[in-house]
PDB file of C-alpha atoms in Angstrom:
ATOM      1  CA  UNK N   8      70.159-141.634 -31.719  1.00 49.00           C
ATOM      2  CA  UNK N   9      72.902-141.277 -29.071  1.00 53.00           C
ATOM      3  CA  UNK N  10      72.799-138.088 -27.111  1.00 52.00           C
ATOM      4  CA  UNK N  11      75.573-136.017 -28.433  1.00 51.00           C
ATOM      5  CA  UNK N  12      74.714-132.791 -26.426  1.00 52.00           C
ATOM      6  CA  UNK N  13      77.661-131.306 -24.734  1.00 52.00           C
ATOM      7  CA  UNK N  14      77.527-130.914 -20.955  1.00 53.00           C
ATOM      8  CA  UNK N  15      79.692-129.409 -18.278  1.00 55.00           C
ATOM      9  CA  UNK N  16      82.654-127.031 -18.922  1.00 55.00           C
ATOM     10  CA  UNK N  17      82.695-127.705 -22.629  1.00 51.00           C
ATOM     11  CA  UNK N  18      79.072-126.593 -23.018  1.00 54.00           C
ATOM     12  CA  UNK N  19      79.968-123.406 -20.917  1.00 51.00           C
ATOM     13  CA  UNK N  20      82.813-122.546 -23.422  1.00 49.00           C
ATOM     14  CA  UNK N  21      80.469-122.713 -26.326  1.00 53.00           C
ATOM     15  CA  UNK N  22      77.789-120.506 -24.815  1.00 57.00           C
ATOM     16  CA  UNK N  23      77.707-116.811 -24.139  1.00 58.00           C
ATOM     17  CA  UNK N  24      78.925-117.372 -20.686  1.00 63.00           C
ATOM     18  CA  UNK N  25      82.472-117.764 -21.838  1.00 63.00           C
ATOM     19  CA  UNK N  26      83.296-114.152 -22.183  1.00 70.00           C
ATOM     20  CA  UNK N  27      81.978-113.245 -18.774  1.00 66.00           C
ATOM     21  CA  UNK N  28      84.027-116.096 -17.194  1.00 66.00           C
ATOM     22  CA  UNK N  29      87.145-115.132 -19.138  1.00 67.00           C
ATOM     23  CA  UNK N  30      86.873-111.422 -18.167  1.00 73.00           C
ATOM     24  CA  UNK N  31      86.258-112.365 -14.496  1.00 68.00           C
ATOM     25  CA  UNK N  32      89.417-114.483 -14.510  1.00 71.00           C
ATOM     26  CA  UNK N  33      91.423-111.950 -16.286  1.00 68.00           C
ATOM     27  CA  UNK N  34      90.379-109.171 -13.968  1.00 73.00           C
ATOM     28  CA  UNK N  35      90.999-111.237 -10.864  1.00 66.00           C
ATOM     29  CA  UNK N  36      94.522-112.125 -12.238  1.00 70.00           C
ATOM     30  CA  UNK N  37      95.335-108.599 -13.299  1.00 69.00           C
ATOM     31  CA  UNK N  38      94.163-107.152  -9.964  1.00 68.00           C
ATOM     32  CA  UNK N  39      96.238-109.691  -7.830  1.00 62.00           C
ATOM     33  CA  UNK N  40      99.377-108.937  -9.853  1.00 69.00           C
ATOM     34  CA  UNK N  41      98.715-105.035  -9.408  1.00 64.00           C
ATOM     35  CA  UNK N  42      98.059-105.402  -5.666  1.00 60.00           C
ATOM     36  CA  UNK N  43     101.327-107.467  -5.304  1.00 60.00           C
ATOM     37  CA  UNK N  44     103.300-104.960  -6.985  1.00 62.00           C
ATOM     38  CA  UNK N  45     101.978-102.225  -5.028  1.00 51.00           C
ATOM     39  CA  UNK N  46     102.816-104.080  -1.886  1.00 64.00           C
ATOM     40  CA  UNK N  47     106.223-104.806  -3.183  1.00 61.00           C
ATOM     41  CA  UNK N  48     106.844-101.002  -4.030  1.00 61.00           C
ATOM     42  CA  UNK N  49     105.284 -99.304  -1.254  1.00 59.00           C
ATOM     43  CA  UNK N  50     108.257 -99.071   0.933  1.00 64.00           C
ATOM     44  CA  UNK N  51     110.349 -97.819  -1.894  1.00 65.00           C
ATOM     45  CA  UNK N  52     107.752 -95.071  -2.803  1.00 69.00           C
ATOM     46  CA  UNK N  53     107.750 -94.038   0.827  1.00 74.00           C
ATOM     47  CA  UNK N  54     111.552 -93.875   1.094  1.00 76.00           C
ATOM     48  CA  UNK N  55     111.621 -91.778  -2.144  1.00 80.00           C
ATOM     49  CA  UNK N  56     108.945 -89.406  -0.675  1.00 85.00           C
ATOM     50  CA  UNK N  57     110.983 -89.094   2.636  1.00 90.00           C
ATOM     51  CA  UNK N  58     114.212 -88.282   0.624  1.00 91.00           C
ATOM     52  CA  UNK N  59     112.257 -85.721  -1.354  1.00 92.00           C
ATOM     53  CA  UNK N  60     111.043 -84.200   1.924  1.00 95.00           C
ATOM     54  CA  UNK N  61     114.537 -84.265   3.351  1.00 95.00           C
ATOM     55  CA  UNK N  62     116.087 -82.471   0.296  1.00 95.00           C
ATOM     56  CA  UNK N  63     113.394 -79.737   0.323  1.00 95.00           C
ATOM     57  CA  UNK N  64     114.264 -79.094   3.936  1.00 96.00           C
ATOM     58  CA  UNK N  65     117.825 -78.769   3.137  1.00 95.00           C
ATOM     59  CA  UNK N  66     117.251 -76.536   0.045  1.00 95.00           C
ATOM     60  CA  UNK N  67     115.071 -74.268   2.003  1.00 96.00           C
ATOM     61  CA  UNK N  68     117.806 -73.862   4.678  1.00 96.00           C
ATOM     62  CA  UNK N  69     120.256 -72.869   1.853  1.00 93.00           C
ATOM     63  CA  UNK N  70     122.453 -75.900   2.022  1.00 93.00           C
ATOM     64  CA  UNK N  71     124.809 -76.590  -0.907  1.00 87.00           C
ATOM     65  CA  UNK N  72     123.558 -79.638  -2.783  1.00 83.00           C
ATOM     66  CA  UNK N  73     124.648 -81.331  -6.036  1.00 81.00           C
ATOM     67  CA  UNK N  74     121.622 -82.064  -8.322  1.00 79.00           C
ATOM     68  CA  UNK N  75     123.221 -85.525  -9.036  1.00 86.00           C
ATOM     69  CA  UNK N  76     123.620 -86.378  -5.400  1.00 89.00           C
ATOM     70  CA  UNK N  77     122.179 -89.901  -4.881  1.00 92.00           C
ATOM     71  CA  UNK N  78     119.135 -90.506  -2.418  1.00 90.00           C
ATOM     72  CA  UNK N  79     121.806 -92.293   0.137  1.00 91.00           C
ATOM     73  CA  UNK N  80     124.023 -89.182   0.372  1.00 93.00           C
ATOM     74  CA  UNK N  81     120.901 -86.789   0.654  1.00 93.00           C
ATOM     75  CA  UNK N  82     119.634 -88.848   3.601  1.00 93.00           C
ATOM     76  CA  UNK N  83     122.953 -89.095   5.248  1.00 93.00           C
ATOM     77  CA  UNK N  84     123.567 -85.211   4.766  1.00 94.00           C
ATOM     78  CA  UNK N  85     120.115 -84.623   6.327  1.00 94.00           C
ATOM     79  CA  UNK N  86     120.962 -86.931   9.296  1.00 94.00           C
ATOM     80  CA  UNK N  87     124.180 -85.121   9.924  1.00 94.00           C
ATOM     81  CA  UNK N  88     123.018 -81.511   9.521  1.00 94.00           C
ATOM     82  CA  UNK N  89     119.291 -81.408  10.475  1.00 95.00           C
ATOM     83  CA  UNK N  90     117.485 -82.142  13.672  1.00 95.00           C
ATOM     84  CA  UNK N  91     113.835 -83.069  13.632  1.00 95.00           C
ATOM     85  CA  UNK N  92     111.067 -80.947  14.756  1.00 95.00           C
ATOM     86  CA  UNK N  93     110.301 -80.546  18.608  1.00 95.00           C
ATOM     87  CA  UNK N  94     107.958 -78.690  20.658  1.00 94.00           C
ATOM     88  CA  UNK N  95     110.486 -75.820  21.284  1.00 94.00           C
ATOM     89  CA  UNK N  96     110.850 -75.463  17.438  1.00 95.00           C
ATOM     90  CA  UNK N  97     107.137 -75.082  17.084  1.00 94.00           C
ATOM     91  CA  UNK N  98     106.906 -77.920  14.465  1.00 95.00           C
ATOM     92  CA  UNK N  99     110.076 -76.663  12.404  1.00 97.00           C
ATOM     93  CA  UNK N 100     113.199 -78.688  11.381  1.00 97.00           C
ATOM     94  CA  UNK N 101     116.314 -77.259  12.873  1.00 97.00           C
ATOM     95  CA  UNK N 102     119.847 -76.632  11.117  1.00 96.00           C
ATOM     96  CA  UNK N 103     122.384 -77.572  13.620  1.00 93.00           C
ATOM     97  CA  UNK N 104     125.955 -76.040  13.904  1.00 90.00           C
ATOM     98  CA  UNK N 105     128.156 -77.351  16.775  1.00 87.00           C
ATOM     99  CA  UNK N 106     124.865 -78.232  18.694  1.00 86.00           C
ATOM    100  CA  UNK N 107     123.428 -74.738  18.185  1.00 93.00           C
ATOM    101  CA  UNK N 108     120.407 -74.052  16.204  1.00 94.00           C
ATOM    102  CA  UNK N 109     121.238 -71.669  13.390  1.00 95.00           C
ATOM    103  CA  UNK N 110     118.105 -71.774  11.311  1.00 96.00           C
ATOM    104  CA  UNK N 111     114.715 -73.369  11.008  1.00 97.00           C
ATOM    105  CA  UNK N 112     112.750 -75.003   8.153  1.00 97.00           C
ATOM    106  CA  UNK N 113     109.158 -74.031   8.714  1.00 97.00           C
ATOM    107  CA  UNK N 114     106.552 -76.370   6.980  1.00 97.00           C
ATOM    108  CA  UNK N 115     103.633 -74.816   4.916  1.00 97.00           C
ATOM    109  CA  UNK N 116     100.799 -76.570   3.317  1.00 96.00           C
ATOM    110  CA  UNK N 117      97.496 -75.181   1.641  1.00 95.00           C
ATOM    111  CA  UNK N 118      95.362 -75.354  -1.328  1.00 94.00           C
ATOM    112  CA  UNK N 119      96.841 -74.081  -4.554  1.00 92.00           C
ATOM    113  CA  UNK N 120      94.938 -73.331  -7.817  1.00 92.00           C
ATOM    114  CA  UNK N 121      94.607 -76.995  -8.532  1.00 92.00           C
ATOM    115  CA  UNK N 122      95.801 -79.047  -5.686  1.00 93.00           C
ATOM    116  CA  UNK N 123      97.638 -78.883  -2.301  1.00 95.00           C
ATOM    117  CA  UNK N 124     100.914 -77.159  -2.207  1.00 96.00           C
ATOM    118  CA  UNK N 125     103.437 -78.422   0.377  1.00 97.00           C
ATOM    119  CA  UNK N 126     106.923 -77.128   1.123  1.00 97.00           C
ATOM    120  CA  UNK N 127     109.274 -75.310   3.476  1.00 98.00           C
ATOM    121  CA  UNK N 128     110.524 -71.894   4.401  1.00 97.00           C
ATOM    122  CA  UNK N 129     114.020 -71.602   5.702  1.00 97.00           C
ATOM    123  CA  UNK N 130     114.505 -68.933   8.319  1.00 96.00           C
ATOM    124  CA  UNK N 131     117.444 -67.667  10.355  1.00 95.00           C
ATOM    125  CA  UNK N 132     117.223 -68.428  14.020  1.00 93.00           C
ATOM    126  CA  UNK N 133     116.087 -64.739  14.715  1.00 90.00           C
ATOM    127  CA  UNK N 134     113.175 -65.298  12.665  1.00 90.00           C
ATOM    128  CA  UNK N 135     113.589 -62.175  10.654  1.00 91.00           C
ATOM    129  CA  UNK N 136     115.589 -63.358   7.530  1.00 93.00           C
ATOM    130  CA  UNK N 137     114.667 -66.024   5.014  1.00 95.00           C
ATOM    131  CA  UNK N 138     117.200 -68.346   3.707  1.00 96.00           C
ATOM    132  CA  UNK N 139     114.983 -69.720   0.969  1.00 96.00           C
ATOM    133  CA  UNK N 140     111.999 -71.816   0.049  1.00 97.00           C
ATOM    134  CA  UNK N 141     111.610 -75.283  -1.421  1.00 96.00           C
ATOM    135  CA  UNK N 142     108.443 -77.245  -2.488  1.00 96.00           C
ATOM    136  CA  UNK N 143     107.983 -81.141  -2.491  1.00 95.00           C
ATOM    137  CA  UNK N 144     104.398 -81.229  -3.644  1.00 95.00           C
ATOM    138  CA  UNK N 145     102.589 -78.980  -6.246  1.00 94.00           C
ATOM    139  CA  UNK N 146     100.438 -79.523  -9.164  1.00 93.00           C
ATOM    140  CA  UNK N 147     100.056 -75.868 -10.550  1.00 94.00           C
ATOM    141  CA  UNK N 148      99.826 -75.330 -14.306  1.00 93.00           C
ATOM    142  CA  UNK N 149     103.161 -75.660 -16.134  1.00 93.00           C
ATOM    143  CA  UNK N 150     104.341 -72.353 -17.626  1.00 92.00           C
ATOM    144  CA  UNK N 151     102.100 -70.436 -15.246  1.00 93.00           C
ATOM    145  CA  UNK N 152     101.681 -71.280 -11.683  1.00 93.00           C
ATOM    146  CA  UNK N 153     104.070 -74.028 -12.007  1.00 93.00           C
ATOM    147  CA  UNK N 154     106.913 -71.452 -12.314  1.00 94.00           C
ATOM    148  CA  UNK N 155     106.942 -71.298  -8.491  1.00 95.00           C
ATOM    149  CA  UNK N 156     109.467 -74.043  -8.693  1.00 95.00           C
ATOM    150  CA  UNK N 157     111.764 -72.210 -11.059  1.00 95.00           C
ATOM    151  CA  UNK N 158     115.109 -70.325  -9.962  1.00 94.00           C
ATOM    152  CA  UNK N 159     113.706 -66.948 -11.140  1.00 94.00           C
ATOM    153  CA  UNK N 160     110.994 -67.213  -8.501  1.00 95.00           C
ATOM    154  CA  UNK N 161     112.842 -69.106  -5.812  1.00 95.00           C
ATOM    155  CA  UNK N 162     115.864 -66.835  -5.734  1.00 95.00           C
ATOM    156  CA  UNK N 163     113.966 -63.895  -4.592  1.00 95.00           C
ATOM    157  CA  UNK N 164     113.457 -65.381  -1.114  1.00 95.00           C
ATOM    158  CA  UNK N 165     117.097 -65.786  -0.497  1.00 95.00           C
ATOM    159  CA  UNK N 166     118.035 -63.337   2.169  1.00 94.00           C
ATOM    160  CA  UNK N 167     114.625 -61.640   2.117  1.00 94.00           C
ATOM    161  CA  UNK N 168     113.929 -59.621   5.271  1.00 93.00           C
ATOM    162  CA  UNK N 169     110.581 -60.412   6.623  1.00 91.00           C
ATOM    163  CA  UNK N 170     108.076 -57.771   7.684  1.00 87.00           C
ATOM    164  CA  UNK N 171     107.804 -57.343  11.555  1.00 83.00           C
ATOM    165  CA  UNK N 172     104.043 -57.477  11.494  1.00 78.00           C
ATOM    166  CA  UNK N 173     101.395 -59.402   9.837  1.00 80.00           C
ATOM    167  CA  UNK N 174     101.706 -60.664   7.092  1.00 88.00           C
ATOM    168  CA  UNK N 175     105.310 -61.638   7.137  1.00 89.00           C
ATOM    169  CA  UNK N 176     105.735 -61.287   3.314  1.00 92.00           C
ATOM    170  CA  UNK N 177     103.845 -59.799   0.438  1.00 92.00           C
ATOM    171  CA  UNK N 178     103.684 -60.630  -3.307  1.00 95.00           C
ATOM    172  CA  UNK N 179     103.866 -57.623  -5.763  1.00 93.00           C
ATOM    173  CA  UNK N 180     103.057 -57.467  -9.439  1.00 92.00           C
ATOM    174  CA  UNK N 181     105.973 -58.011 -11.912  1.00 90.00           C
ATOM    175  CA  UNK N 182     107.634 -54.691 -12.450  1.00 88.00           C
ATOM    176  CA  UNK N 183     106.438 -52.952  -9.357  1.00 92.00           C
ATOM    177  CA  UNK N 184     108.893 -51.825  -6.870  1.00 92.00           C
ATOM    178  CA  UNK N 185     109.631 -54.094  -3.855  1.00 90.00           C
ATOM    179  CA  UNK N 186     110.685 -53.238  -0.418  1.00 90.00           C
ATOM    180  CA  UNK N 187     111.494 -55.440   2.598  1.00 90.00           C
ATOM    181  CA  UNK N 188     109.346 -58.538   2.826  1.00 91.00           C
ATOM    182  CA  UNK N 189     108.314 -58.270  -0.795  1.00 93.00           C
ATOM    183  CA  UNK N 190     108.753 -60.276  -3.871  1.00 94.00           C
ATOM    184  CA  UNK N 191     107.450 -60.262  -7.456  1.00 94.00           C
ATOM    185  CA  UNK N 192     104.566 -62.619  -8.312  1.00 95.00           C
ATOM    186  CA  UNK N 193     104.359 -64.580 -11.579  1.00 94.00           C
ATOM    187  CA  UNK N 194     102.670 -63.220 -14.442  1.00 92.00           C
ATOM    188  CA  UNK N 195      99.551 -64.954 -15.709  1.00 92.00           C
ATOM    189  CA  UNK N 196      99.248 -67.001 -12.226  1.00 93.00           C
ATOM    190  CA  UNK N 197      97.229 -64.655  -9.952  1.00 92.00           C
ATOM    191  CA  UNK N 198      95.403 -67.411  -8.265  1.00 93.00           C
ATOM    192  CA  UNK N 199      98.548 -69.489  -7.469  1.00 95.00           C
ATOM    193  CA  UNK N 200     100.327 -66.429  -6.313  1.00 95.00           C
ATOM    194  CA  UNK N 201      97.441 -65.208  -4.212  1.00 93.00           C
ATOM    195  CA  UNK N 202      97.068 -68.518  -2.564  1.00 94.00           C
ATOM    196  CA  UNK N 203     100.848 -69.175  -2.037  1.00 95.00           C
ATOM    197  CA  UNK N 204     101.224 -65.714  -0.436  1.00 94.00           C
ATOM    198  CA  UNK N 205      98.594 -66.484   2.077  1.00 94.00           C
ATOM    199  CA  UNK N 206      99.975 -70.038   2.681  1.00 95.00           C
ATOM    200  CA  UNK N 207     103.432 -69.022   3.390  1.00 95.00           C
ATOM    201  CA  UNK N 208     102.559 -65.796   5.317  1.00 93.00           C
ATOM    202  CA  UNK N 209     100.168 -67.685   7.495  1.00 93.00           C
ATOM    203  CA  UNK N 210     102.673 -70.413   8.196  1.00 95.00           C
ATOM    204  CA  UNK N 211     105.261 -67.832   9.106  1.00 94.00           C
ATOM    205  CA  UNK N 212     103.049 -65.758  11.161  1.00 92.00           C
ATOM    206  CA  UNK N 213     101.698 -68.632  13.210  1.00 93.00           C
ATOM    207  CA  UNK N 214     105.289 -70.046  13.646  1.00 94.00           C
ATOM    208  CA  UNK N 215     106.781 -66.673  14.830  1.00 92.00           C
ATOM    209  CA  UNK N 216     103.809 -66.111  17.274  1.00 91.00           C
ATOM    210  CA  UNK N 217     104.545 -69.638  18.703  1.00 92.00           C
ATOM    211  CA  UNK N 218     108.147 -69.112  18.890  1.00 91.00           C
ATOM    212  CA  UNK N 219     107.899 -65.648  20.606  1.00 89.00           C
ATOM    213  CA  UNK N 220     109.608 -63.821  17.756  1.00 82.00           C
ATOM    214  CA  UNK N 221     106.947 -61.213  17.353  1.00 67.00           C
ATOM    215  CA  UNK N 222     104.087 -59.920  19.728  1.00 48.00           C
ATOM    216  CA  UNK N 223     100.932 -62.105  19.498  1.00 45.00           C
ATOM    217  CA  UNK N 224      99.014 -58.724  19.531  1.00 47.00           C
ATOM    218  CA  UNK N 225     100.279 -58.162  15.946  1.00 47.00           C
ATOM    219  CA  UNK N 226      97.815 -60.621  14.441  1.00 48.00           C
ATOM    220  CA  UNK N 227      95.021 -59.364  16.519  1.00 47.00           C
ATOM    221  CA  UNK N 228      95.824 -55.664  15.501  1.00 43.00           C
ATOM    222  CA  UNK N 229      96.111 -56.647  11.839  1.00 50.00           C
ATOM    223  CA  UNK N 230      92.598 -58.410  11.961  1.00 50.00           C
ATOM    224  CA  UNK N 231      91.105 -55.413  13.726  1.00 38.00           C
ATOM    225  CA  UNK N 232      92.560 -53.021  11.169  1.00 40.00           C
ATOM    226  CA  UNK N 233      91.296 -55.134   8.183  1.00 49.00           C
ATOM    227  CA  UNK N 234      87.794 -55.336   9.709  1.00 42.00           C
ATOM    228  CA  UNK N 235      87.915 -51.451   9.950  1.00 31.00           C
ATOM    229  CA  UNK N 236      88.988 -51.177   6.437  1.00 37.00           C
ATOM    230  CA  UNK N 237      92.361 -49.445   7.265  1.00 31.00           C
ATOM    231  CA  UNK N 238      96.139 -50.363   6.877  1.00 38.00           C
ATOM    232  CA  UNK N 239      97.390 -52.190  10.026  1.00 38.00           C
TER     233      UNK N 239
END
């Protein structure tokens, strides 16, 4: 009888190797497509992120912005009003008015309850009065720590007079009386608020020290007082 046994590719298709070959080919093709899309969109993703940072800087500085403002206008407004960080600004963006610095946007970054929190604190040029705060990255729990991006929390920082020593500001429980340099925390989000208080205060303390806007001995005095268990 003639040999009717299948050989070559046809035999492969009729054996258990076919699913493996098919999955390998499908995976290779899908991966190639995803890598291609990622490369094509990478520049757009970075551009969108940069616009988000620029918008956060201007929001922290208290500049009026329309929520419907397109990215191109946000970017142009940023170029027109804000100067980049330099050594003399200790890493802060500068709000310019007729070639004069009127305020700074101080960056802050630190570990929140779930992930990194990044944003800016707007401060007048004297380093004593806040203009506002804005976030461009946070992953706190919606309805709890995530409330840090809501107006009822953000509005507390507008016009807030900072403390002259260390820390620059404090969070108080909701319902408690507040004084200069104090704002209300968010009910049900103690971890987020405790961490954010430290992140923001540390950024402001270090920035004001580098700018010469408060004595460097304030930090040393506070650390010494804390070590002895007394109020600074």
